[in-house]
Amino acid sequence: MIFKLSVFTDEITQDLERALHIAAREFGLGYVELRTAWSKNIMSWNESEIAQARRLLERYRLRVSSIASPLFKTDWPGAPVSKYSQRDRFGADFTFEQQDEVLERGLELARAFRTDRLRCFDFWRIEDQRPFRAAIDEKLREAALRAGRRGVTLVMENEFACNTATAAEAARTLAAVRVPSFKLNWDPGNAAFRGETPYPDGYNLLPKDRIGHVHCKDVRRKPGGGYEWAAMGRGIIDFVGQFRALKRDGYRGAVVLETHWRGAGTPEESTRQSMAGMKELLRKAGAL
């Protein structure tokens, strides 16, 4: 295996034990990504829930590829309220004022689950970022320095509803935040949702040594315009080319299935079909 193959447990089911059973015994994985379980965001898990999750991970011999925290998935203060600010919360509803606590909690969880990756965003998308961009970059820089002091890399996801949505925008943010513990959580699906061709066009803009994590979901064009999620391998993204390029460029981190597609009736079956598609794409790329 060239990459560390992983999956979001909550894309399978909110029942963590069931999700881990499928990830380990059916998908044959060594890693999972944690975001929500038991209908609670990981940031809100209590000590006994953390202990239970650790026991289950040990039972199934699974490691955690990243803590998929909602850090900085909130409105930037003083900016117009984003039209995206009510979406995709995954059980998290933290204010800007709480973000330092969210970061501290994320770092504690990274230690508890023995991972060196903590996911973040760069705030809900503002129509005109320019008046706020320098301050946002500074906030990211401060957070990355704090994470780095604890041996954790902050991986910022390009998210179509946030200020860094595409590879072009990610290249700019990475250039502005030059901290070794700040890297990109590259998500080709989110870039495609913004209208970018993630591979090869978007990927070619990225500094390859600053890609610290990869999320995988496919996208297709809707007949009436716009985009919707698709099972891996059934959309418009050239994932074979993308996986080949990552392999060629020396990326050896996690590639994590976050299907979002629900076309197979249940989250479990949808993830199952998407994982089969992803493994086929990895095989074609010579990365499995």
Short mmCIF file of C-alpha atoms in Angstrom, two decimals:
data_model
loop_
_atom_site.label_atom_id
_atom_site.label_comp_id
_atom_site.label_asym_id
_atom_site.label_seq_id
_atom_site.Cartn_x
_atom_site.Cartn_y
_atom_site.Cartn_z
CA MET A 1 0.00 0.00 0.00
CA ILE A 2 1.50 3.33 -1.10
CA PHE A 3 -0.85 5.50 0.98
CA LYS A 4 -2.53 5.07 4.36
CA LEU A 5 -6.06 4.17 3.28
CA SER A 6 -8.70 5.52 5.68
CA VAL A 7 -12.43 6.26 5.91
CA PHE A 8 -14.67 8.63 7.87
CA THR A 9 -16.49 6.45 10.40
CA ASP A 10 -19.56 8.69 10.42
CA GLU A 11 -20.01 8.33 6.66
CA ILE A 12 -20.74 4.63 7.43
CA THR A 13 -22.86 4.97 10.58
CA GLN A 14 -23.10 6.86 13.88
CA ASP A 15 -22.60 3.51 15.63
CA LEU A 16 -18.83 3.66 16.12
CA GLU A 17 -18.38 -0.06 16.81
CA ARG A 18 -20.29 -0.98 13.64
CA ALA A 19 -18.26 1.54 11.62
CA LEU A 20 -14.95 0.22 12.94
CA HIS A 21 -16.01 -3.38 12.30
CA ILE A 22 -16.75 -2.55 8.65
CA ALA A 23 -13.55 -0.48 8.24
CA ALA A 24 -11.31 -3.22 9.66
CA ARG A 25 -13.01 -6.53 8.80
CA GLU A 26 -14.74 -5.66 5.53
CA PHE A 27 -12.63 -2.86 4.00
CA GLY A 28 -9.36 -4.22 5.44
CA LEU A 29 -8.16 -0.78 6.55
CA GLY A 30 -5.58 0.19 9.13
CA TYR A 31 -6.89 3.73 9.67
CA VAL A 32 -10.10 5.67 10.25
CA GLU A 33 -10.96 9.37 10.49
CA LEU A 34 -12.98 10.61 13.47
CA ARG A 35 -15.55 13.45 13.24
CA THR A 36 -18.83 12.39 14.84
CA ALA A 37 -20.13 9.25 16.56
CA TRP A 38 -23.16 8.50 18.69
CA SER A 39 -24.70 11.66 17.10
CA LYS A 40 -22.10 13.83 18.87
CA ASN A 41 -19.26 15.85 17.36
CA ILE A 42 -15.89 14.58 18.61
CA MET A 43 -15.28 17.98 20.25
CA SER A 44 -18.17 17.20 22.61
CA TRP A 45 -17.21 13.63 23.55
CA ASN A 46 -16.81 13.17 27.30
CA GLU A 47 -14.00 11.22 28.96
CA SER A 48 -15.91 7.93 29.02
CA GLU A 49 -16.78 8.25 25.31
CA ILE A 50 -13.13 8.94 24.47
CA ALA A 51 -12.10 5.89 26.53
CA GLN A 52 -14.74 3.75 24.81
CA ALA A 53 -13.57 4.90 21.36
CA ARG A 54 -9.98 4.07 22.27
CA ARG A 55 -10.95 0.60 23.46
CA LEU A 56 -12.86 -0.06 20.23
CA LEU A 57 -9.96 1.17 18.08
CA GLU A 58 -7.64 -1.16 19.95
CA ARG A 59 -10.03 -4.09 19.55
CA TYR A 60 -10.14 -3.60 15.78
CA ARG A 61 -6.45 -2.66 15.54
CA LEU A 62 -7.21 0.64 13.86
CA ARG A 63 -5.27 3.89 14.06
CA VAL A 64 -6.63 7.41 13.60
CA SER A 65 -5.51 9.23 10.44
CA SER A 66 -6.71 12.65 11.66
CA ILE A 67 -9.04 14.41 14.07
CA ALA A 68 -11.58 15.93 11.64
CA SER A 69 -12.31 18.93 13.84
CA PRO A 70 -14.59 21.86 12.92
CA LEU A 71 -11.85 24.37 13.84
CA PHE A 72 -12.46 27.75 12.15
CA LYS A 73 -15.69 26.58 10.48
CA THR A 74 -17.43 29.70 11.71
CA ASP A 75 -18.06 33.28 10.59
CA TRP A 76 -15.19 35.76 10.66
CA PRO A 77 -16.05 38.57 13.11
CA GLY A 78 -16.78 41.95 11.55
CA ALA A 79 -17.34 40.43 8.09
CA PRO A 80 -20.81 40.13 6.54
CA VAL A 81 -22.49 36.90 7.68
CA SER A 82 -21.71 34.21 5.11
CA LYS A 83 -24.54 32.61 3.15
CA TYR A 84 -22.86 29.28 4.01
CA SER A 85 -22.73 29.74 7.77
CA GLN A 86 -25.60 27.40 8.60
CA ARG A 87 -24.42 24.34 6.64
CA ASP A 88 -22.34 21.19 7.21
CA ARG A 89 -21.88 21.52 10.95
CA PHE A 90 -21.74 17.81 11.78
CA GLY A 91 -23.01 18.40 15.28
CA ALA A 92 -20.66 21.34 15.91
CA ASP A 93 -21.89 24.84 16.64
CA PHE A 94 -19.00 26.85 18.07
CA THR A 95 -18.70 30.64 17.97
CA PHE A 96 -15.61 32.55 16.90
CA GLU A 97 -14.94 33.33 20.56
CA GLN A 98 -14.76 29.58 21.30
CA GLN A 99 -12.19 28.77 18.60
CA ASP A 100 -9.18 28.86 20.95
CA GLU A 101 -10.97 26.26 23.11
CA VAL A 102 -11.79 24.20 19.99
CA LEU A 103 -8.08 24.26 19.03
CA GLU A 104 -7.00 23.23 22.54
CA ARG A 105 -9.60 20.46 22.59
CA GLY A 106 -8.47 19.26 19.16
CA LEU A 107 -4.85 19.09 20.32
CA GLU A 108 -5.89 17.10 23.40
CA LEU A 109 -7.87 14.69 21.20
CA ALA A 110 -4.90 14.30 18.83
CA ARG A 111 -2.82 13.23 21.81
CA ALA A 112 -5.55 10.91 23.16
CA PHE A 113 -5.94 9.20 19.77
CA ARG A 114 -2.22 9.26 18.93
CA THR A 115 -2.46 11.15 15.66
CA ASP A 116 -0.33 14.05 14.46
CA ARG A 117 -3.00 15.53 12.15
CA LEU A 118 -5.70 18.03 13.16
CA ARG A 119 -8.07 19.32 10.45
CA CYS A 120 -9.13 22.96 10.24
CA PHE A 121 -10.82 25.38 7.82
CA ASP A 122 -10.46 29.10 7.16
CA PHE A 123 -13.93 30.43 8.03
CA TRP A 124 -17.21 30.53 6.11
CA ARG A 125 -16.84 32.11 2.70
CA ILE A 126 -16.99 35.90 2.46
CA GLU A 127 -17.96 37.46 -0.89
CA ASP A 128 -15.01 39.88 -0.69
CA GLN A 129 -12.22 38.41 1.42
CA ARG A 130 -9.69 41.16 0.80
CA PRO A 131 -10.40 43.38 3.85
CA PHE A 132 -10.12 40.36 6.18
CA ARG A 133 -7.58 38.09 4.49
CA ALA A 134 -4.42 39.23 6.31
CA ALA A 135 -6.09 38.81 9.71
CA ILE A 136 -7.43 35.36 8.75
CA ASP A 137 -3.93 34.30 7.65
CA GLU A 138 -2.53 35.53 10.97
CA LYS A 139 -5.13 33.49 12.88
CA LEU A 140 -4.12 30.38 10.91
CA ARG A 141 -0.44 31.10 11.55
CA GLU A 142 -0.95 31.44 15.32
CA ALA A 143 -2.96 28.21 15.46
CA ALA A 144 -0.37 26.29 13.42
CA LEU A 145 2.44 27.48 15.69
CA ARG A 146 0.46 26.33 18.74
CA ALA A 147 -0.16 22.94 17.11
CA GLY A 148 3.48 22.60 16.08
CA ARG A 149 4.65 23.11 19.65
CA ARG A 150 2.60 20.01 20.54
CA GLY A 151 3.95 17.91 17.65
CA VAL A 152 0.73 18.26 15.62
CA THR A 153 0.34 19.46 12.03
CA LEU A 154 -2.69 21.62 11.30
CA VAL A 155 -4.13 20.49 7.96
CA MET A 156 -6.45 23.09 6.43
CA GLU A 157 -9.12 21.62 4.18
CA ASN A 158 -10.04 23.44 1.01
CA GLU A 159 -13.83 23.58 1.51
CA PHE A 160 -16.16 24.95 -1.16
CA ALA A 161 -18.18 26.85 1.48
CA CYS A 162 -15.08 28.40 3.10
CA ASN A 163 -12.62 31.12 2.04
CA THR A 164 -10.06 28.63 0.73
CA ALA A 165 -12.14 26.46 -1.61
CA THR A 166 -9.91 25.69 -4.61
CA ALA A 167 -6.30 24.70 -5.22
CA ALA A 168 -5.64 28.20 -6.57
CA GLU A 169 -6.88 29.70 -3.29
CA ALA A 170 -5.02 27.05 -1.27
CA ALA A 171 -1.73 27.91 -3.01
CA ARG A 172 -2.23 31.53 -1.96
CA THR A 173 -3.07 30.62 1.66
CA LEU A 174 -0.09 28.26 1.94
CA ALA A 175 2.22 30.98 0.59
CA ALA A 176 0.86 33.42 3.21
CA VAL A 177 1.10 30.98 6.14
CA ARG A 178 4.66 29.73 5.97
CA VAL A 179 4.77 27.56 9.06
CA PRO A 180 6.14 23.97 8.90
CA SER A 181 3.19 22.73 11.00
CA PHE A 182 0.62 24.18 8.55
CA LYS A 183 -0.26 22.03 5.53
CA LEU A 184 -3.12 21.46 3.13
CA ASN A 185 -5.85 18.86 3.55
CA TRP A 186 -6.31 18.52 -0.23
CA ASP A 187 -9.91 17.73 -1.20
CA PRO A 188 -10.31 17.48 -5.00
CA GLY A 189 -14.10 17.04 -4.61
CA ASN A 190 -14.51 20.37 -2.84
CA ALA A 191 -12.41 22.11 -5.51
CA ALA A 192 -14.57 20.55 -8.25
CA PHE A 193 -17.72 21.77 -6.48
CA ARG A 194 -16.32 25.33 -6.86
CA GLY A 195 -15.88 24.78 -10.62
CA GLU A 196 -12.13 24.11 -10.63
CA THR A 197 -10.68 21.10 -12.48
CA PRO A 198 -8.86 19.64 -9.48
CA TYR A 199 -6.56 17.39 -11.48
CA PRO A 200 -4.43 18.24 -13.32
CA ASP A 201 -5.16 22.00 -13.28
CA GLY A 202 -5.63 22.61 -9.56
CA TYR A 203 -3.07 20.08 -8.35
CA ASN A 204 -0.39 21.61 -10.60
CA LEU A 205 -0.69 24.89 -8.64
CA LEU A 206 -0.02 23.26 -5.27
CA PRO A 207 3.36 23.07 -3.52
CA LYS A 208 3.65 19.29 -3.28
CA ASP A 209 5.63 19.31 -0.03
CA ARG A 210 2.78 21.20 1.67
CA ILE A 211 0.12 18.54 1.03
CA GLY A 212 -0.35 16.98 4.46
CA HIS A 213 -3.58 15.00 4.08
CA VAL A 214 -6.04 14.00 1.32
CA HIS A 215 -9.84 13.57 1.38
CA CYS A 216 -11.62 11.76 -1.46
CA LYS A 217 -15.15 12.29 -2.74
CA ASP A 218 -16.30 12.35 -6.35
CA VAL A 219 -18.53 14.90 -8.07
CA ARG A 220 -20.77 14.96 -11.10
CA ARG A 221 -22.48 17.77 -12.99
CA LYS A 222 -26.24 18.07 -12.53
CA PRO A 223 -28.27 18.24 -15.77
CA GLY A 224 -29.62 21.68 -14.87
CA GLY A 225 -26.22 23.08 -13.82
CA GLY A 226 -24.30 22.90 -10.57
CA TYR A 227 -22.80 19.82 -8.97
CA GLU A 228 -23.72 16.86 -6.77
CA TRP A 229 -21.75 14.14 -5.01
CA ALA A 230 -21.04 10.84 -6.78
CA ALA A 231 -19.60 7.47 -5.80
CA MET A 232 -15.83 7.34 -6.25
CA GLY A 233 -15.07 6.56 -9.88
CA ARG A 234 -18.50 7.60 -11.17
CA GLY A 235 -17.87 11.35 -11.31
CA ILE A 236 -15.84 13.86 -13.31
CA ILE A 237 -12.61 13.87 -11.28
CA ASP A 238 -9.55 12.11 -12.72
CA PHE A 239 -8.64 10.29 -9.51
CA VAL A 240 -6.41 7.78 -11.33
CA GLY A 241 -4.26 10.67 -12.55
CA GLN A 242 -4.45 12.32 -9.12
CA PHE A 243 -3.34 9.19 -7.23
CA ARG A 244 -0.56 8.59 -9.77
CA ALA A 245 0.69 12.15 -9.31
CA LEU A 246 0.59 11.94 -5.52
CA LYS A 247 2.58 8.71 -5.67
CA ARG A 248 5.09 10.22 -8.13
CA ASP A 249 5.49 13.37 -6.02
CA GLY A 250 6.34 11.44 -2.87
CA TYR A 251 3.10 11.78 -0.92
CA ARG A 252 2.87 8.92 1.58
CA GLY A 253 0.15 10.17 3.93
CA ALA A 254 -3.50 9.23 4.28
CA VAL A 255 -6.09 9.13 1.51
CA VAL A 256 -9.44 9.19 3.26
CA LEU A 257 -12.82 8.26 1.79
CA GLU A 258 -15.43 10.89 2.74
CA THR A 259 -18.02 9.86 0.20
CA HIS A 260 -20.90 12.32 1.00
CA TRP A 261 -22.76 10.42 -1.77
CA ARG A 262 -25.92 8.69 -0.55
CA GLY A 263 -27.15 7.14 -3.80
CA ALA A 264 -27.07 3.52 -2.60
CA GLY A 265 -29.93 3.98 -0.14
CA THR A 266 -28.07 3.87 3.18
CA PRO A 267 -24.85 5.59 4.30
CA GLU A 268 -23.31 2.16 4.93
CA GLU A 269 -24.05 0.77 1.47
CA SER A 270 -23.11 4.08 -0.19
CA THR A 271 -19.73 4.06 1.57
CA ARG A 272 -19.27 0.38 0.67
CA GLN A 273 -19.79 1.09 -3.04
CA SER A 274 -17.63 4.22 -2.91
CA MET A 275 -14.81 2.33 -1.15
CA ALA A 276 -14.92 -0.35 -3.87
CA GLY A 277 -14.69 2.41 -6.47
CA MET A 278 -11.80 4.09 -4.66
CA LYS A 279 -9.81 0.86 -4.38
CA GLU A 280 -10.29 0.25 -8.11
CA LEU A 281 -8.99 3.78 -8.87
CA LEU A 282 -5.98 3.20 -6.60
CA ARG A 283 -5.30 -0.12 -8.35
CA LYS A 284 -5.39 1.55 -11.77
CA ALA A 285 -2.97 4.17 -10.46
CA GLY A 286 -0.57 1.47 -9.21
CA ALA A 287 -1.04 2.69 -5.64
CA LEU A 288 -2.77 -0.32 -4.07
#
